[in-house]
mmCIF file of C-alpha atoms and ligand atoms in Angstrom:
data_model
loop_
_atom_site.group_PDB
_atom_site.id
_atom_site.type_symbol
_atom_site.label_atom_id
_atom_site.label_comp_id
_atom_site.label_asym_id
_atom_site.label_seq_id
_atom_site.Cartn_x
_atom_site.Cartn_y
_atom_site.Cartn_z
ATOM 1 C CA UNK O 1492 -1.950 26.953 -51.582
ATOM 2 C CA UNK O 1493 -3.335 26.317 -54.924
ATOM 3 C CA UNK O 1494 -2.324 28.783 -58.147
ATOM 4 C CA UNK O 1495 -4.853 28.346 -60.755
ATOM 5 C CA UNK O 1496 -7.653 27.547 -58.863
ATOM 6 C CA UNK O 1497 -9.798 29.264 -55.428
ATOM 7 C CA UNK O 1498 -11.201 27.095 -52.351
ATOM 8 C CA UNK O 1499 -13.609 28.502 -49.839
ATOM 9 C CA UNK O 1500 -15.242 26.825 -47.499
ATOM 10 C CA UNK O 1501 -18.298 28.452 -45.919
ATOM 11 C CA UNK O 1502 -21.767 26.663 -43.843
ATOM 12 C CA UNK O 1503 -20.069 23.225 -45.493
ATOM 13 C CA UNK O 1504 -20.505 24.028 -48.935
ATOM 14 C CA UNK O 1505 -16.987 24.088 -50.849
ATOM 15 C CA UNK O 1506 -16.906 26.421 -53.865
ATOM 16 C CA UNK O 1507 -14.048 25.381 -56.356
ATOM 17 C CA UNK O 1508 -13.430 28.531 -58.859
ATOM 18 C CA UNK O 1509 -11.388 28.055 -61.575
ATOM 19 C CA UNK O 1510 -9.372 30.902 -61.577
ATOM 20 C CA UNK O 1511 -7.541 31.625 -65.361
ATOM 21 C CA UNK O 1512 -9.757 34.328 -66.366
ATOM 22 C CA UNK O 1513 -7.443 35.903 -68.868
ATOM 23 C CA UNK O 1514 -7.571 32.092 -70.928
ATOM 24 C CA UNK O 1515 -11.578 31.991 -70.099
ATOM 25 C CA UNK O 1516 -10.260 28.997 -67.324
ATOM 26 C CA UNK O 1517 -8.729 26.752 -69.760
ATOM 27 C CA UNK O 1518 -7.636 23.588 -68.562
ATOM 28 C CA UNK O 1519 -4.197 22.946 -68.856
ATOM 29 C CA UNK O 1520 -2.287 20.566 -66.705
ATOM 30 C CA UNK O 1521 -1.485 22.857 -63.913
ATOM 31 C CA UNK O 1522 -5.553 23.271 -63.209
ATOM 32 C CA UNK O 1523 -6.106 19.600 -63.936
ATOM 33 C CA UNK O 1524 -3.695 18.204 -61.274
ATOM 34 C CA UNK O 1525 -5.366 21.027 -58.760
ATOM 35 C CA UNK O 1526 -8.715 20.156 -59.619
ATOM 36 C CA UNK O 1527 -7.737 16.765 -58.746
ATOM 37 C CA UNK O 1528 -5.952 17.969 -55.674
ATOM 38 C CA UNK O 1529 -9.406 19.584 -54.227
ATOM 39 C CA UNK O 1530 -11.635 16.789 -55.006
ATOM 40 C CA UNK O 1531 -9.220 14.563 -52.692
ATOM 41 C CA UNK O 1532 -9.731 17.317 -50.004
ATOM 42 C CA UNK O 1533 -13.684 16.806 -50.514
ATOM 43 C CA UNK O 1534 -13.059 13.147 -50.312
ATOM 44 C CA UNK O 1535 -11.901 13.542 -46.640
ATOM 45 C CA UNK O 1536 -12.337 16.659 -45.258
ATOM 46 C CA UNK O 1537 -15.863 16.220 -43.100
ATOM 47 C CA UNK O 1538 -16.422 19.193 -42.796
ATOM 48 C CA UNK O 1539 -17.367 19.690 -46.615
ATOM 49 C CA UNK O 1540 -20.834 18.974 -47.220
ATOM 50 C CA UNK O 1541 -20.646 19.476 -50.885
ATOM 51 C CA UNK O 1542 -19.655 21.246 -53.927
ATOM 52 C CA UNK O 1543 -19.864 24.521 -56.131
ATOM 53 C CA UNK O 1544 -17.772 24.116 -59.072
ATOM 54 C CA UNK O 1545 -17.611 27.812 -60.791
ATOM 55 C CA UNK O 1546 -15.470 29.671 -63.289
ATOM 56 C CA UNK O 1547 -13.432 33.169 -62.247
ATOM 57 C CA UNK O 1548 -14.391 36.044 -64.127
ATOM 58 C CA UNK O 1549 -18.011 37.252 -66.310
ATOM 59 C CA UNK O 1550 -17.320 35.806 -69.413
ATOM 60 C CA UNK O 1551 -16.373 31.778 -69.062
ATOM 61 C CA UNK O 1552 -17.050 28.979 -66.658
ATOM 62 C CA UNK O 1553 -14.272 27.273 -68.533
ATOM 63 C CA UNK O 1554 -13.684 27.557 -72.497
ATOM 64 C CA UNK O 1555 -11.668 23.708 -72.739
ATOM 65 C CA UNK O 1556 -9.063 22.139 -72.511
ATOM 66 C CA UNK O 1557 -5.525 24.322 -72.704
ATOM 67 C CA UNK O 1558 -5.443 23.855 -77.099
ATOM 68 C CA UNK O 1559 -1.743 25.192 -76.658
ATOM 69 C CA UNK O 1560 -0.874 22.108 -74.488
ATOM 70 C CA UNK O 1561 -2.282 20.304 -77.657
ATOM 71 C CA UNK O 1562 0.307 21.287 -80.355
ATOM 72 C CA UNK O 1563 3.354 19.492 -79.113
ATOM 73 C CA UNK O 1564 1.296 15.378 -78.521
ATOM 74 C CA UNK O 1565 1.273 12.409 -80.662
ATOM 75 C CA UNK O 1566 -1.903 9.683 -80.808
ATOM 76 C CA UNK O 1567 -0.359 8.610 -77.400
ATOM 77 C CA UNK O 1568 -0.093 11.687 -75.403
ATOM 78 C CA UNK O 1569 -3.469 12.739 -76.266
ATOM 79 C CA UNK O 1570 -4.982 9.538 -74.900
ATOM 80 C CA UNK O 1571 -2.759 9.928 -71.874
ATOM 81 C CA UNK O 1572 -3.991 13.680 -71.766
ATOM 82 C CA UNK O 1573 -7.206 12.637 -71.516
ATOM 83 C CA UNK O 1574 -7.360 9.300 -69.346
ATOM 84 C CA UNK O 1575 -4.924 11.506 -66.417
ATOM 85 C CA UNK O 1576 -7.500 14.211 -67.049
ATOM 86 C CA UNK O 1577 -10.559 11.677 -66.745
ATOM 87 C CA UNK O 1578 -8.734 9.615 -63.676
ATOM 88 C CA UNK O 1579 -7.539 12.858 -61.415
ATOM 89 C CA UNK O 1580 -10.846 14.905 -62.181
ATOM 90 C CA UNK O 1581 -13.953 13.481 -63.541
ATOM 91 C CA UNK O 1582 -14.499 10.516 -62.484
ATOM 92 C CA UNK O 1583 -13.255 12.020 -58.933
ATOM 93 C CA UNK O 1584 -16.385 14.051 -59.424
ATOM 94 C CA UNK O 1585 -18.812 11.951 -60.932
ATOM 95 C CA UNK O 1586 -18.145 9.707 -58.097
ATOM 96 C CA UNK O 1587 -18.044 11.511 -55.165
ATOM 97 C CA UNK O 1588 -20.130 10.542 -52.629
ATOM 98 C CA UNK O 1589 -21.181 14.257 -51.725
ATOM 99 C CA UNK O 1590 -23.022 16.191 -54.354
ATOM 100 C CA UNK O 1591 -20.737 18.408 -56.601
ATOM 101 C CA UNK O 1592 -22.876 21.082 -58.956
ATOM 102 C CA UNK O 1593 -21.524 22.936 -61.439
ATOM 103 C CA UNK O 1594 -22.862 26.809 -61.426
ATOM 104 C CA UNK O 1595 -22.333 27.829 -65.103
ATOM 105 C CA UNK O 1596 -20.961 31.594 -65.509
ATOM 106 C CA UNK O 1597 -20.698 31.885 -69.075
ATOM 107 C CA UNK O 1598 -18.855 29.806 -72.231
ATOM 108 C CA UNK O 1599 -18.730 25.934 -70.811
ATOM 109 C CA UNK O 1600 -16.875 24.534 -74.289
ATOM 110 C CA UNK O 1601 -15.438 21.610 -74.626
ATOM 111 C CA UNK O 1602 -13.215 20.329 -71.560
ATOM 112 C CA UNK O 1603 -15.601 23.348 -70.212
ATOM 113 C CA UNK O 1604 -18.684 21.547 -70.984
ATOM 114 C CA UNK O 1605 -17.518 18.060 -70.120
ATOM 115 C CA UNK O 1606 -16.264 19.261 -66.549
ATOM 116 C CA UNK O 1607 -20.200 20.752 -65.783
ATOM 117 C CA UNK O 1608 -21.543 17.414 -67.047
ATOM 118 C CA UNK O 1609 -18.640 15.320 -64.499
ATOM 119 C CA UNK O 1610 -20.708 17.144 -62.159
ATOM 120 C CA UNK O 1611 -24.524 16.161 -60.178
ATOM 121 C CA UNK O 1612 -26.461 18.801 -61.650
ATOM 122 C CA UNK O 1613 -25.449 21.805 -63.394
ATOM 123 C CA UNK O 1614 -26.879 25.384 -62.698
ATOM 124 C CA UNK O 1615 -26.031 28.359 -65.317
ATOM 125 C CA UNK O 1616 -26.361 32.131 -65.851
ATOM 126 C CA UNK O 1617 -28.376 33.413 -68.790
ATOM 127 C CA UNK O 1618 -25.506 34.513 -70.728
ATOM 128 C CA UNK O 1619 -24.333 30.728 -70.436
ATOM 129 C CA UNK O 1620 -22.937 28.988 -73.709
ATOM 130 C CA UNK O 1621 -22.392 25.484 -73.401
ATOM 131 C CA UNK O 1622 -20.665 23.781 -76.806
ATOM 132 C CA UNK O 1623 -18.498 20.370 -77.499
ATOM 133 C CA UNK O 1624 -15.988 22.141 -80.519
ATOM 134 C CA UNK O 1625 -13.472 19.860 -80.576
ATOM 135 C CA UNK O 1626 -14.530 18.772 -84.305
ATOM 136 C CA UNK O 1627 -13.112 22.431 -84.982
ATOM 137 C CA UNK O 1628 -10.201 21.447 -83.850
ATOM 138 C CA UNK O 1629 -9.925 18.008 -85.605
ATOM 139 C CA UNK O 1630 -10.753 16.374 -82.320
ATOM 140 C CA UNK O 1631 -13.490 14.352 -80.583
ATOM 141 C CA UNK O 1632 -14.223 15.436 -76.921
ATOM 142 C CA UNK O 1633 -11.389 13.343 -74.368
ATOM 143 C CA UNK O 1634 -12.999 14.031 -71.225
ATOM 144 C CA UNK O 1635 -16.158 11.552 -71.130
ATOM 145 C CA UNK O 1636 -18.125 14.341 -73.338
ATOM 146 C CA UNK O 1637 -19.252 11.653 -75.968
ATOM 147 C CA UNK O 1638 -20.668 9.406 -72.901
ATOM 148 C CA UNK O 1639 -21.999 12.357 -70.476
ATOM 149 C CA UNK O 1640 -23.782 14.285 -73.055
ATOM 150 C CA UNK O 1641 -25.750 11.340 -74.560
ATOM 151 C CA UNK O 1642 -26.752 10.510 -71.205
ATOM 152 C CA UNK O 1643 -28.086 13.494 -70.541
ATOM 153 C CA UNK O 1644 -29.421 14.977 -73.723
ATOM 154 C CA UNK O 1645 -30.114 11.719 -75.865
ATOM 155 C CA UNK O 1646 -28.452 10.062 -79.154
ATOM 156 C CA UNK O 1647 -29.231 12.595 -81.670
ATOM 157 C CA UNK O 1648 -29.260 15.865 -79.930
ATOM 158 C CA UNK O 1649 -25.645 14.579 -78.916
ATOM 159 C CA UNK O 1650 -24.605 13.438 -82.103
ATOM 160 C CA UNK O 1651 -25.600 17.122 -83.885
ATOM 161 C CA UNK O 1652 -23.859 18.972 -80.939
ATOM 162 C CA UNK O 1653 -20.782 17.309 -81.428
ATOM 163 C CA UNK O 1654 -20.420 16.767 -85.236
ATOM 164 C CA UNK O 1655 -21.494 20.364 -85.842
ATOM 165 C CA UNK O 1656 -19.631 22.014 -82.786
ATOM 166 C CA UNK O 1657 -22.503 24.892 -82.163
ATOM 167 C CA UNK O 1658 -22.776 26.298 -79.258
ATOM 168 C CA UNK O 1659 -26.300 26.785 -77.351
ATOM 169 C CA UNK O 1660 -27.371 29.192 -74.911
ATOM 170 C CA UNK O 1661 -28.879 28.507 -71.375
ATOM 171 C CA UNK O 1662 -32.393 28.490 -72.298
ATOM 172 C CA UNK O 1663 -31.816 25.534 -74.993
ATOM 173 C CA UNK O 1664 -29.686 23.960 -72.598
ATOM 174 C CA UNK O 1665 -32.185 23.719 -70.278
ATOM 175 C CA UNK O 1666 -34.698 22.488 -72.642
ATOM 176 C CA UNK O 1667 -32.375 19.788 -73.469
ATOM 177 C CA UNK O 1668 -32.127 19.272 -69.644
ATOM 178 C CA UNK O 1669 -28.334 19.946 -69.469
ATOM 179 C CA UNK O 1670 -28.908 22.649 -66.978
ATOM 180 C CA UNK O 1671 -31.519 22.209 -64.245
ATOM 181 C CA UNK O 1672 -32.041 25.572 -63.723
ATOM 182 C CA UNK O 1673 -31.118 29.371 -65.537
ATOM 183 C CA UNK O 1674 -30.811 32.439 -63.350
ATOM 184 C CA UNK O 1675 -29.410 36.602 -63.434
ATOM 185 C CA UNK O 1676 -25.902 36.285 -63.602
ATOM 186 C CA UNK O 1677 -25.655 38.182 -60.321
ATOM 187 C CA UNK O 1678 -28.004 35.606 -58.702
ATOM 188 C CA UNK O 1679 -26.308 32.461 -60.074
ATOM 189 C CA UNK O 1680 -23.956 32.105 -56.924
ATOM 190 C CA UNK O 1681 -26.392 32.898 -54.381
ATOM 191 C CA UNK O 1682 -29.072 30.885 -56.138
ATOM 192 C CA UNK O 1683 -27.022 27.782 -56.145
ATOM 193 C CA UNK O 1684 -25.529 27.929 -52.908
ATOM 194 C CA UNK O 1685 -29.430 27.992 -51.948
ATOM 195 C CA UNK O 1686 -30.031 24.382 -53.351
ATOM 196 C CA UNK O 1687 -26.993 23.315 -51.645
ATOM 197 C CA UNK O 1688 -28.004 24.485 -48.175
ATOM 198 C CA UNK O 1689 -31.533 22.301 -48.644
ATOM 199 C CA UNK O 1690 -29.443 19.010 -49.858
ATOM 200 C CA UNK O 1691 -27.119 19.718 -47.033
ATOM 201 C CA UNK O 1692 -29.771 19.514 -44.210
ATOM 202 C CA UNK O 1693 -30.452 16.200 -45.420
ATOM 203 C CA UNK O 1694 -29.236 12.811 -44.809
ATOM 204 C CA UNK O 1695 -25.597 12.211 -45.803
ATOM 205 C CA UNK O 1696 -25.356 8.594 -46.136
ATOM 206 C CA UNK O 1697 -29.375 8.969 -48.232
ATOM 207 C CA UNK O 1698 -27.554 11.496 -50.332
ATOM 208 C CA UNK O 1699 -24.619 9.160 -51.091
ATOM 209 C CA UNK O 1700 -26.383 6.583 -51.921
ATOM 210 C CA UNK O 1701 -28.771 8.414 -54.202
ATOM 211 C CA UNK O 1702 -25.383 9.796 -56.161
ATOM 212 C CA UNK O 1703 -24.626 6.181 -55.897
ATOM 213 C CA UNK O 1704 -27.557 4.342 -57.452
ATOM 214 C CA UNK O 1705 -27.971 7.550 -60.449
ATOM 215 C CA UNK O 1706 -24.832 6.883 -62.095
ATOM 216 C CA UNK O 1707 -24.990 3.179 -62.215
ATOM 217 C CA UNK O 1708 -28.765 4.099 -64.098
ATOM 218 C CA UNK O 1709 -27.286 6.815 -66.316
ATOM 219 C CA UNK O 1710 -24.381 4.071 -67.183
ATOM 220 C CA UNK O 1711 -27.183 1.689 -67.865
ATOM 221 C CA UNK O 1712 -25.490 -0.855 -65.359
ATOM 222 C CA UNK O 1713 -27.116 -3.786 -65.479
ATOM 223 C CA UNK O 1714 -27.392 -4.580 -61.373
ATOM 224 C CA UNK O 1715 -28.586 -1.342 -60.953
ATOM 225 C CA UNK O 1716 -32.459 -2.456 -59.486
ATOM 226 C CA UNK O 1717 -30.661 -5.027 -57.184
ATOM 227 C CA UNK O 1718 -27.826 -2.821 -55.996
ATOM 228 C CA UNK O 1719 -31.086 -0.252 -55.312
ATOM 229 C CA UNK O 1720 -32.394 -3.209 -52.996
ATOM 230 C CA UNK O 1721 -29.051 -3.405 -51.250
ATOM 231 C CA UNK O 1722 -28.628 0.292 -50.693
ATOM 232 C CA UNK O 1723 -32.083 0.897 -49.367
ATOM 233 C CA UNK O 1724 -31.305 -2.042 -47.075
ATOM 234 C CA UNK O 1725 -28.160 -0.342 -45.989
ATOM 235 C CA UNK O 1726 -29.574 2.729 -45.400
ATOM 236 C CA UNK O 1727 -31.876 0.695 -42.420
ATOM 237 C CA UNK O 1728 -28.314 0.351 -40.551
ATOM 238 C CA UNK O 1729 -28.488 4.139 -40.333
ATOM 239 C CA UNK O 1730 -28.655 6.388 -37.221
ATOM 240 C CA UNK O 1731 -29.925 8.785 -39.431
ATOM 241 C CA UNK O 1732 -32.567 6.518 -40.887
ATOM 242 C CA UNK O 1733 -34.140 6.250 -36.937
ATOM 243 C CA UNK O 1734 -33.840 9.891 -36.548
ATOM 244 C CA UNK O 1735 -35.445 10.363 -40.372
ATOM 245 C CA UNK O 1736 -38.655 8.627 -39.008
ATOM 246 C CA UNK O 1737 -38.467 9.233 -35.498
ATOM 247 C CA UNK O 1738 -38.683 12.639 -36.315
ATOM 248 C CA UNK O 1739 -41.475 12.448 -38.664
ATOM 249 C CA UNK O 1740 -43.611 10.472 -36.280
ATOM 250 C CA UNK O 1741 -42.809 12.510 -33.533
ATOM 251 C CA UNK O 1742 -43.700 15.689 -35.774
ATOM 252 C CA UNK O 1743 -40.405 17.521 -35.736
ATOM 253 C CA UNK O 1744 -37.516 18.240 -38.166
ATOM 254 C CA UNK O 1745 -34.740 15.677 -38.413
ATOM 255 C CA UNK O 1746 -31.163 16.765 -37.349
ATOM 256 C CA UNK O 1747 -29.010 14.088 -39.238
ATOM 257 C CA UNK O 1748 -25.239 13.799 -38.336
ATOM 258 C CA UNK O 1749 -23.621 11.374 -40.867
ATOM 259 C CA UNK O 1750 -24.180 8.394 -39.173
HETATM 260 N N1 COA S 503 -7.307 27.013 -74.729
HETATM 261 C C1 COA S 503 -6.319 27.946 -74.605
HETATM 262 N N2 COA S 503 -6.564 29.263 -74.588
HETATM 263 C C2 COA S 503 -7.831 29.677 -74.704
HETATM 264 C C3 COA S 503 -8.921 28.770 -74.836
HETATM 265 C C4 COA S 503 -8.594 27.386 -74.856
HETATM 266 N N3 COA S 503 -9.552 26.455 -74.953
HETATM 267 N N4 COA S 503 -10.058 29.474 -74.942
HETATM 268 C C5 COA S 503 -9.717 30.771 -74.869
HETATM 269 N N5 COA S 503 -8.378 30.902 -74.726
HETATM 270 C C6 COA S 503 -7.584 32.145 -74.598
HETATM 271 C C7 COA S 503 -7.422 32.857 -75.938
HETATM 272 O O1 COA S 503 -6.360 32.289 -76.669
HETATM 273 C C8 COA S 503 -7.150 34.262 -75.467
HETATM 274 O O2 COA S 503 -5.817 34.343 -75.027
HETATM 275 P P1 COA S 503 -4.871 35.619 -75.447
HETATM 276 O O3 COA S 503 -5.590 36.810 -74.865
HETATM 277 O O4 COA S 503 -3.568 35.316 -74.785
HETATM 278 O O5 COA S 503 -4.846 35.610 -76.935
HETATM 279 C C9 COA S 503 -8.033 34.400 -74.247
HETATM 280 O O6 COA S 503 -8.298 33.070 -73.786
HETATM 281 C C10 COA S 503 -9.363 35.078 -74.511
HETATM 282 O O7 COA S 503 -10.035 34.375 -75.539
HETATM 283 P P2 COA S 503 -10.538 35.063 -76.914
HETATM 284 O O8 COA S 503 -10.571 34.007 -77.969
HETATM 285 O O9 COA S 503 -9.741 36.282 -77.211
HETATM 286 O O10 COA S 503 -12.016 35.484 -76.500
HETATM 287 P P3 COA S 503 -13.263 35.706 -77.481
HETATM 288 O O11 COA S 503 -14.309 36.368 -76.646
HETATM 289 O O12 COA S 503 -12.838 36.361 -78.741
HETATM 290 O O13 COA S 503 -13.752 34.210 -77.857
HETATM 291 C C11 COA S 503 -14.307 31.908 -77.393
HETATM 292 C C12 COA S 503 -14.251 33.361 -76.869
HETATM 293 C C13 COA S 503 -14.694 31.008 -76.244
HETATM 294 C C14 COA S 503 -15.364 31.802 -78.522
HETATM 295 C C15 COA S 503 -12.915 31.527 -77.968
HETATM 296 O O14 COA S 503 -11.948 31.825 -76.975
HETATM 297 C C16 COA S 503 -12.777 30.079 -78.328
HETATM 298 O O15 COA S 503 -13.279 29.645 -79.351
HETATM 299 N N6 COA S 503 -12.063 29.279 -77.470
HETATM 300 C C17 COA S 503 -11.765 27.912 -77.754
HETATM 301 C C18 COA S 503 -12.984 27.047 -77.536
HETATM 302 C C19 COA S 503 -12.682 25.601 -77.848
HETATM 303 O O16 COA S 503 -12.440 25.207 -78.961
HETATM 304 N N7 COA S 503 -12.701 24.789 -76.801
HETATM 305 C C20 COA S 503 -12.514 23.385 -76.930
HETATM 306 C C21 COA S 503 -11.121 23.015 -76.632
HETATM 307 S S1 COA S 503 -10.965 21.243 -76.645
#
């Protein structure tokens, strides 16, 4: 069904792989309006739990945006570029109320990085490079890379990342706390898939509102404390919440079903 990207759905977890290995998984318009096209399938399929957003091949998770779909633009088709890019795929993501993680498989540049840091959390194999370029290129990032990254790695870490355009290895990016976690390349599927399986035991409508409440901190949205209150409060309207402590008083594991 889709051409430049794979779907697989297996125990509800729904592994996206970008699938251009001989352009390290550029992103050029064709993977942009798939991407897009999946994320509306993990919008309303139910039977996807959540996401595993990976990159075909040994050598890239994805190395940017498609620069030869770059040539041809003026000042306004690179903001529309990167607004249809921001609207159909990352924001999809970084909103979605079912966790999406990004399992790193090598070079994560540019449009690269900026997808992994659309997503929850990022995983990433030890050959992992993770880099924002664009300044090579006479470019700023145009896919919420200038926002994302200073969220998650501070002001000046950010700032020398992007002016310089250097590229870091899994290690540092974990350091920085870009990555949560660094395994064997062989391992980096099976490994992430295994945090998946634990969130997906747990309670949907919890886990929602948890993805919820995060990116309203990380925007620094003022509200965020008293939509906390309101979520919590929501969460009380929950069949899972009754089977949540039912269970635990009763001494047995919760089964939650969405509700
Ligand atoms: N856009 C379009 N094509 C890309 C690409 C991108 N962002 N990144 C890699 N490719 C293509 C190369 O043009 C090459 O295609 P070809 O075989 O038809 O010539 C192929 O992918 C393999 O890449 P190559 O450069 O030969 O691999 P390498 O191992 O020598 O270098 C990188 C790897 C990642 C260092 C290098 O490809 C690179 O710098 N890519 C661009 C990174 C970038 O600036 N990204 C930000 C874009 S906003």
């Amino acid at each position: 069904m889709y051409q430049t990207i794979l779907t697989e759905l297996k125990d509800g977890i729904f592994t996206i792989t970008i699938n251009r290995p001989d352009k390290l998984n550029a992103l050029n318009k064709d993977v942009i309006q798939e991407l897009g096209s999946a994320m509306d399938e993990v919008y309303s399929n139910a039977e996807i739990k959540s996401v595993l957003l990976t990159g075909s091949g040994e050598k890239a998770f994805v190395a940017g945006a498609d620069i030869s779909e770059f040539t041809s633009l003026d000042a306004a088709g690179g903001a529309a570029l990167a607004a249809k890019g921001q609207q159909l795929v990352f924001d999809k993501i970084e909103n979605c109320p079912k966790p999406v993680v990004a399992a790193v498989n090598g070079f994560s540049l540019g449009g690269g990085c900026e997808l992994a840091m659309s997503c929850h959390f990022r995983t990433a194999s030890e050959n992992a490079k993770f880099g924002q370029p664009e300044v090579n290129l006479g470019l700023i990032p145009g896919y919420g890379g200038t926002q994302r990254l200073t969220q998650l790695i501070g002001k000046g870490k950010a700032m020398e990342l992007m002016m310089t355009g250097d590229m870091i290895g899994a290690e540092e990016a974990k350091s920085l706390g870009l990555v949560n976690h660094v395994f064997p390349a062989s391992e980096l599927i099976a490994a992430s898939e295994k945090i998946l399986s634990k969130i997906n035991t747990k309670a949907p409508i919890a886990v929602q509102q948890v993805i919820a409440c995060v990116n309203e901190a990380a925007r620094g949205l003022e509200g965020g404390f008293a939509n906390e209150i309101s979520r919590f409060g929501a969460c009380f309207a929950t069949a899972d919440m009754r089977e949540g402590t039912t269970a635990f008083m009763e001494k047995r594991k919760a089964v939650f079903t969405g509700k």
